[in-house]
CSV table of C-alpha atoms in Angstrom, one decimal:
chain,number,residue,atom,x,y,z
A,1,MET,CA,18.5,6.7,64.1
A,2,THR,CA,19.9,3.3,65.0
A,3,ASP,CA,23.5,2.3,64.6
A,4,LEU,CA,24.9,4.7,67.2
A,5,VAL,CA,28.1,3.7,68.8
A,6,GLY,CA,30.7,5.1,71.0
A,7,LEU,CA,32.1,8.6,71.2
A,8,TYR,CA,34.1,10.6,68.7
A,9,ASP,CA,35.1,14.2,69.5
A,10,GLY,CA,32.8,14.0,72.5
A,11,ARG,CA,29.8,13.2,70.3
A,12,ILE,CA,27.8,10.0,69.8
A,13,MET,CA,28.8,8.9,66.3
A,14,ALA,CA,27.1,6.7,63.8
A,15,LEU,CA,28.5,3.3,63.0
A,16,THR,CA,30.8,3.2,60.0
A,17,THR,CA,30.2,0.2,57.8
A,18,PRO,CA,32.4,-0.5,54.9
A,19,ILE,CA,30.5,-1.8,51.8
A,20,SER,CA,31.9,-4.9,50.3
A,21,PHE,CA,31.9,-5.2,46.5
A,22,THR,CA,33.0,-7.6,43.8
A,23,ALA,CA,35.4,-6.7,40.9
A,24,GLU,CA,32.5,-7.3,38.6
A,25,GLN,CA,30.3,-4.8,40.4
A,26,PHE,CA,33.0,-2.1,40.4
A,27,GLN,CA,33.7,-2.7,36.7
A,28,ALA,CA,30.0,-2.2,35.9
A,29,VAL,CA,30.5,1.5,36.7
A,30,THR,CA,31.3,3.6,33.7
A,31,PHE,CA,33.0,7.0,34.2
A,32,ASN,CA,32.6,9.9,31.8
A,33,ALA,CA,35.4,11.5,29.6
A,34,ASP,CA,36.6,13.3,32.7
A,35,GLY,CA,36.7,10.0,34.7
A,36,LEU,CA,33.7,11.0,36.8
A,37,VAL,CA,30.3,9.5,37.7
A,38,PRO,CA,27.4,11.4,39.3
A,39,ALA,CA,26.5,10.2,42.8
A,40,ILE,CA,23.1,10.9,44.2
A,41,VAL,CA,22.9,10.9,48.0
A,42,GLN,CA,19.6,10.0,49.7
A,43,GLU,CA,18.8,9.9,53.4
A,44,ALA,CA,18.0,6.5,54.9
A,45,GLY,CA,14.7,6.4,56.6
A,46,THR,CA,13.2,9.6,55.2
A,47,GLY,CA,14.0,9.0,51.5
A,48,LYS,CA,14.9,12.6,51.2
A,49,VAL,CA,17.3,13.4,48.3
A,50,LEU,CA,20.1,15.4,49.9
A,51,MET,CA,22.6,16.2,47.2
A,52,MET,CA,24.4,15.1,44.1
A,53,ALA,CA,28.1,15.3,43.6
A,54,TRP,CA,30.8,13.5,41.5
A,55,MET,CA,33.1,10.6,42.2
A,56,ASN,CA,36.0,9.2,40.3
A,57,ALA,CA,37.2,5.6,40.6
A,58,ASP,CA,39.4,6.4,43.6
A,59,SER,CA,36.8,8.3,45.6
A,60,LEU,CA,34.2,5.6,44.8
A,61,ARG,CA,36.6,2.9,46.1
A,62,GLN,CA,37.4,5.1,49.1
A,63,SER,CA,33.7,5.6,49.8
A,64,LEU,CA,33.0,1.8,49.7
A,65,ASP,CA,36.1,1.0,51.8
A,66,THR,CA,35.4,3.6,54.5
A,67,GLY,CA,31.6,3.7,54.6
A,68,ARG,CA,31.8,7.5,54.3
A,69,THR,CA,31.1,9.6,51.2
A,70,TRP,CA,34.1,10.8,49.3
A,71,PHE,CA,33.8,13.0,46.2
A,72,TRP,CA,35.9,14.6,43.6
A,73,SER,CA,35.6,18.4,43.5
A,74,ARG,CA,35.7,19.5,39.9
A,75,SER,CA,36.2,23.2,40.8
A,76,ARG,CA,39.0,22.6,43.3
A,77,GLN,CA,40.4,19.4,41.6
A,78,GLU,CA,40.7,17.6,44.9
A,79,TYR,CA,39.1,14.8,47.0
A,80,TRP,CA,36.8,15.8,49.8
A,81,CYS,CA,35.2,13.7,52.4
A,82,LYS,CA,31.7,14.9,53.2
A,83,GLY,CA,31.5,16.4,56.6
A,84,GLU,CA,35.2,16.3,57.4
A,85,THR,CA,35.2,20.1,57.7
A,86,SER,CA,31.6,20.8,58.7
A,87,GLY,CA,31.0,17.7,60.9
A,88,ASP,CA,27.9,16.9,58.9
A,89,ARG,CA,29.1,13.5,57.9
A,90,GLN,CA,27.4,10.8,55.8
A,91,PHE,CA,27.5,7.1,56.8
A,92,ILE,CA,26.7,4.9,53.9
A,93,ARG,CA,24.0,2.3,54.4
A,94,GLU,CA,23.5,1.2,50.8
A,95,ALA,CA,25.5,1.8,47.6
A,96,ARG,CA,23.8,1.3,44.3
A,97,TYR,CA,24.4,1.7,40.6
A,98,ASP,CA,22.0,2.1,37.8
A,99,CYS,CA,21.1,0.0,34.8
A,100,ASP,CA,23.7,1.8,32.6
A,101,GLY,CA,26.3,1.9,35.4
A,102,ASP,CA,26.7,5.6,34.8
A,103,THR,CA,25.0,6.9,37.9
A,104,LEU,CA,25.4,6.0,41.6
A,105,LEU,CA,23.0,6.2,44.5
A,106,PHE,CA,24.1,6.2,48.1
A,107,VAL,CA,21.6,5.8,50.9
A,108,VAL,CA,23.2,7.4,54.0
A,109,GLU,CA,22.7,8.3,57.6
A,110,GLN,CA,23.2,12.0,57.6
A,111,GLU,CA,24.8,13.5,60.6
A,112,GLY,CA,24.5,17.0,62.0
A,113,ASN,CA,22.8,19.9,60.2
A,114,GLY,CA,22.4,18.2,56.9
A,115,ALA,CA,24.0,18.0,53.5
A,116,CYS,CA,24.0,21.5,52.1
A,117,HIS,CA,26.7,24.1,52.5
A,118,THR,CA,24.0,26.8,52.7
A,119,GLY,CA,22.7,25.4,56.0
A,120,GLU,CA,19.6,23.8,54.4
A,121,TYR,CA,19.2,20.1,55.2
A,122,SER,CA,18.9,19.2,51.5
A,123,CYS,CA,20.6,20.9,48.6
A,124,PHE,CA,17.2,20.8,46.7
A,125,TYR,CA,15.5,23.3,48.9
A,126,ARG,CA,14.3,25.5,46.0
A,127,ALA,CA,11.3,24.5,43.9
A,128,PHE,CA,10.1,25.9,40.6
A,129,GLY,CA,6.8,27.7,41.0
A,130,SER,CA,6.8,27.9,44.7
A,131,GLU,CA,6.0,31.2,46.3
A,132,ALA,CA,9.0,31.0,48.6
A,133,ASP,CA,11.9,28.6,49.2
A,134,ASP,CA,10.6,25.5,51.0
A,135,ALA,CA,13.1,23.9,53.2
A,136,ASP,CA,11.6,20.5,53.8
A,137,PRO,CA,10.2,19.1,50.6
A,138,THR,CA,11.6,16.0,49.1
A,139,ALA,CA,11.1,13.5,51.9
A,140,ALA,CA,8.6,10.7,51.6
A,141,SER,CA,7.9,10.9,55.3
A,142,ASP,CA,8.9,14.2,56.9
A,143,GLY,CA,10.0,14.9,60.4
A,144,SER,CA,13.6,14.0,60.5
A,145,ALA,CA,15.2,17.3,59.5
B,1,MET,CA,-2.3,7.3,43.8
B,2,THR,CA,-4.5,10.4,43.9
B,3,ASP,CA,-5.0,12.8,41.0
B,4,LEU,CA,-6.6,10.3,38.7
B,5,VAL,CA,-8.8,11.7,36.0
B,6,GLY,CA,-10.5,10.7,32.8
B,7,LEU,CA,-9.6,8.2,30.3
B,8,TYR,CA,-6.7,8.1,27.8
B,9,ASP,CA,-6.2,5.3,25.4
B,10,GLY,CA,-8.8,3.4,27.5
B,11,ARG,CA,-6.8,3.7,30.7
B,12,ILE,CA,-7.3,5.9,33.7
B,13,MET,CA,-4.6,8.5,33.5
B,14,ALA,CA,-2.9,10.7,36.1
B,15,LEU,CA,-3.6,14.4,36.1
B,16,THR,CA,-1.1,16.4,34.1
B,17,THR,CA,-0.1,19.6,35.9
B,18,PRO,CA,2.2,22.2,34.4
B,19,ILE,CA,4.7,23.6,36.8
B,20,SER,CA,4.8,27.4,36.7
B,21,PHE,CA,8.2,29.1,37.0
B,22,THR,CA,9.7,32.5,37.1
B,23,ALA,CA,12.5,33.7,34.7
B,24,GLU,CA,14.7,34.1,37.8
B,25,GLN,CA,14.2,30.4,38.7
B,26,PHE,CA,14.9,29.2,35.2
B,27,GLN,CA,18.0,31.4,35.0
B,28,ALA,CA,19.3,29.8,38.3
B,29,VAL,CA,19.8,26.6,36.4
B,30,THR,CA,23.3,26.2,35.0
B,31,PHE,CA,24.0,23.8,32.1
B,32,ASN,CA,27.3,22.1,31.5
B,33,ALA,CA,29.6,22.6,28.5
B,34,ASP,CA,27.3,20.4,26.5
B,35,GLY,CA,24.3,22.4,27.5
B,36,LEU,CA,23.0,19.7,29.8
B,37,VAL,CA,22.0,19.3,33.4
B,38,PRO,CA,21.4,16.1,35.3
B,39,ALA,CA,17.8,15.4,36.4
B,40,ILE,CA,17.1,13.0,39.2
B,41,VAL,CA,13.6,11.5,39.2
B,42,GLN,CA,12.1,10.4,42.5
B,43,GLU,CA,8.7,8.8,43.0
B,44,ALA,CA,6.1,10.8,44.9
B,45,GLY,CA,4.8,9.0,48.0
B,46,THR,CA,7.4,6.3,48.3
B,47,GLY,CA,10.5,8.5,47.9
B,48,LYS,CA,12.1,5.9,45.7
B,49,VAL,CA,14.8,7.2,43.4
B,50,LEU,CA,13.8,5.9,40.0
B,51,MET,CA,16.4,7.2,37.5
B,52,MET,CA,18.7,9.9,36.4
B,53,ALA,CA,18.8,11.4,32.9
B,54,TRP,CA,19.9,14.6,31.2
B,55,MET,CA,17.9,17.7,30.2
B,56,ASN,CA,18.9,20.7,28.1
B,57,ALA,CA,17.2,24.1,28.4
B,58,ASP,CA,14.5,23.1,25.9
B,59,SER,CA,13.6,19.8,27.5
B,60,LEU,CA,13.5,21.4,31.0
B,61,ARG,CA,11.1,24.1,29.7
B,62,GLN,CA,9.1,21.4,27.9
B,63,SER,CA,8.9,19.4,31.1
B,64,LEU,CA,7.7,22.3,33.2
B,65,ASP,CA,5.2,23.4,30.5
B,66,THR,CA,3.7,19.9,30.0
B,67,GLY,CA,4.1,18.4,33.5
B,68,ARG,CA,5.8,15.3,31.9
B,69,THR,CA,9.5,14.5,32.0
B,70,TRP,CA,11.4,15.3,28.8
B,71,PHE,CA,15.0,14.4,28.5
B,72,TRP,CA,17.9,14.8,26.0
B,73,SER,CA,19.4,11.6,24.9
B,74,ARG,CA,23.2,12.0,24.6
B,75,SER,CA,23.6,8.8,22.7
B,76,ARG,CA,20.8,9.3,20.2
B,77,GLN,CA,21.1,13.1,20.2
B,78,GLU,CA,17.3,13.6,20.4
B,79,TYR,CA,14.5,14.6,22.8
B,80,TRP,CA,12.5,11.9,24.4
B,81,CYS,CA,9.4,12.0,26.6
B,82,LYS,CA,9.5,9.4,29.3
B,83,GLY,CA,6.9,6.7,28.7
B,84,GLU,CA,5.8,8.0,25.3
B,85,THR,CA,6.9,4.6,23.8
B,86,SER,CA,6.6,2.3,26.8
B,87,GLY,CA,3.5,3.9,28.4
B,88,ASP,CA,5.4,4.2,31.7
B,89,ARG,CA,4.9,7.9,31.9
B,90,GLN,CA,6.0,10.3,34.6
B,91,PHE,CA,3.7,13.1,35.8
B,92,ILE,CA,5.6,15.8,37.6
B,93,ARG,CA,4.4,16.8,41.1
B,94,GLU,CA,7.4,18.9,42.2
B,95,ALA,CA,10.4,20.3,40.3
B,96,ARG,CA,13.4,21.4,42.3
B,97,TYR,CA,16.9,22.6,41.7
B,98,ASP,CA,19.9,22.4,44.0
B,99,CYS,CA,22.0,25.1,45.7
B,100,ASP,CA,24.4,25.4,42.8
B,101,GLY,CA,21.7,25.2,40.2
B,102,ASP,CA,23.5,22.4,38.5
B,103,THR,CA,21.3,19.4,39.4
B,104,LEU,CA,17.5,19.0,39.1
B,105,LEU,CA,15.1,16.9,41.1
B,106,PHE,CA,11.7,15.9,39.8
B,107,VAL,CA,9.2,14.3,42.1
B,108,VAL,CA,6.8,12.3,39.9
B,109,GLU,CA,3.8,10.0,39.8
B,110,GLN,CA,5.2,7.0,38.0
B,111,GLU,CA,2.8,5.2,35.7
B,112,GLY,CA,2.9,1.6,34.6
B,113,ASN,CA,5.7,-0.8,35.1
B,114,GLY,CA,8.2,1.8,36.4
B,115,ALA,CA,11.1,3.8,35.1
B,116,CYS,CA,13.8,1.4,33.9
B,117,HIS,CA,14.0,0.0,30.4
B,118,THR,CA,15.1,-3.4,31.9
B,119,GLY,CA,11.7,-3.9,33.4
B,120,GLU,CA,12.8,-3.1,36.9
B,121,TYR,CA,10.8,-0.4,38.7
B,122,SER,CA,13.9,1.7,39.5
B,123,CYS,CA,17.1,1.9,37.5
B,124,PHE,CA,19.0,1.5,40.7
B,125,TYR,CA,18.1,-2.1,41.3
B,126,ARG,CA,21.7,-3.3,41.8
B,127,ALA,CA,23.6,-2.8,45.0
B,128,PHE,CA,27.3,-3.1,45.7
B,129,GLY,CA,27.9,-6.0,48.1
B,130,SER,CA,24.6,-7.6,47.8
B,131,GLU,CA,24.4,-11.3,47.2
B,132,ALA,CA,21.9,-10.9,44.4
B,133,ASP,CA,20.2,-8.0,42.6
B,134,ASP,CA,17.6,-6.5,44.8
B,135,ALA,CA,14.6,-5.1,43.0
B,136,ASP,CA,13.0,-3.0,45.7
B,137,PRO,CA,15.6,-1.1,47.6
B,138,THR,CA,15.6,2.6,47.6
B,139,ALA,CA,12.1,3.4,48.9
B,140,ALA,CA,11.7,5.1,52.2
B,141,SER,CA,8.4,3.2,52.6
B,142,ASP,CA,8.0,0.2,50.4
B,143,GLY,CA,4.9,-1.3,49.0
B,144,SER,CA,3.9,0.8,46.1
B,145,ALA,CA,5.9,-0.9,43.3
């Protein structure tokens, strides 16, 4: 990966880049009845789909402002910043919204062991019809995990 | 694209491949209070994230059985098979579910002009912070659209 800079907790860390946005862009996002919008997270470079989680308006704004992914936990009813506990942080390289404004797509640089709390690199490590779980599937070009 | 076979409506069509699944795999999918689960659609080969839509248990089963993507329209309250009207069909190559079983990922061969009803190839054609809309962004390796 490129964009490495400095040291943080003794490790090389990726460059954090805030994402600028216009009021019009932010207003194009529509939140559901619970005030949430689904956010897909895809790995830069490999194209691997890593996870999907939910954002509310505050966590979306926080994500864009900080260049890190912030979500709203529906089960715990609290904000969480991906990797803040595990160290497996996500540095946003692109932030996108779909034609209806009701789904977000973040292209990130994934740090550490990946996105899934199970230890798998992607949360989508299980396939219908496969003989066994398959840990490295969704990438366009493999080899980064 | 590979997997081309025969003729259909005078065009070369992609091969339709049903996805086998076990009862255990199907039961691992959890549906929300409305009986729905979000389904991310990613293009095989390029890794481009094309769209996100919703499935219920019947449309998931139908998708796996037919090898085409079937969704449930929340606004119209009806099933729809992607591309049945537009011709821009999706042929499923992999069907995955995440660690919590509450999000699906379909890797598809996208036919025709792409996935978005606006005419863009991907529904995620707009980026926060970009000067202008950017039609070809999310692919790991570009060039197929």
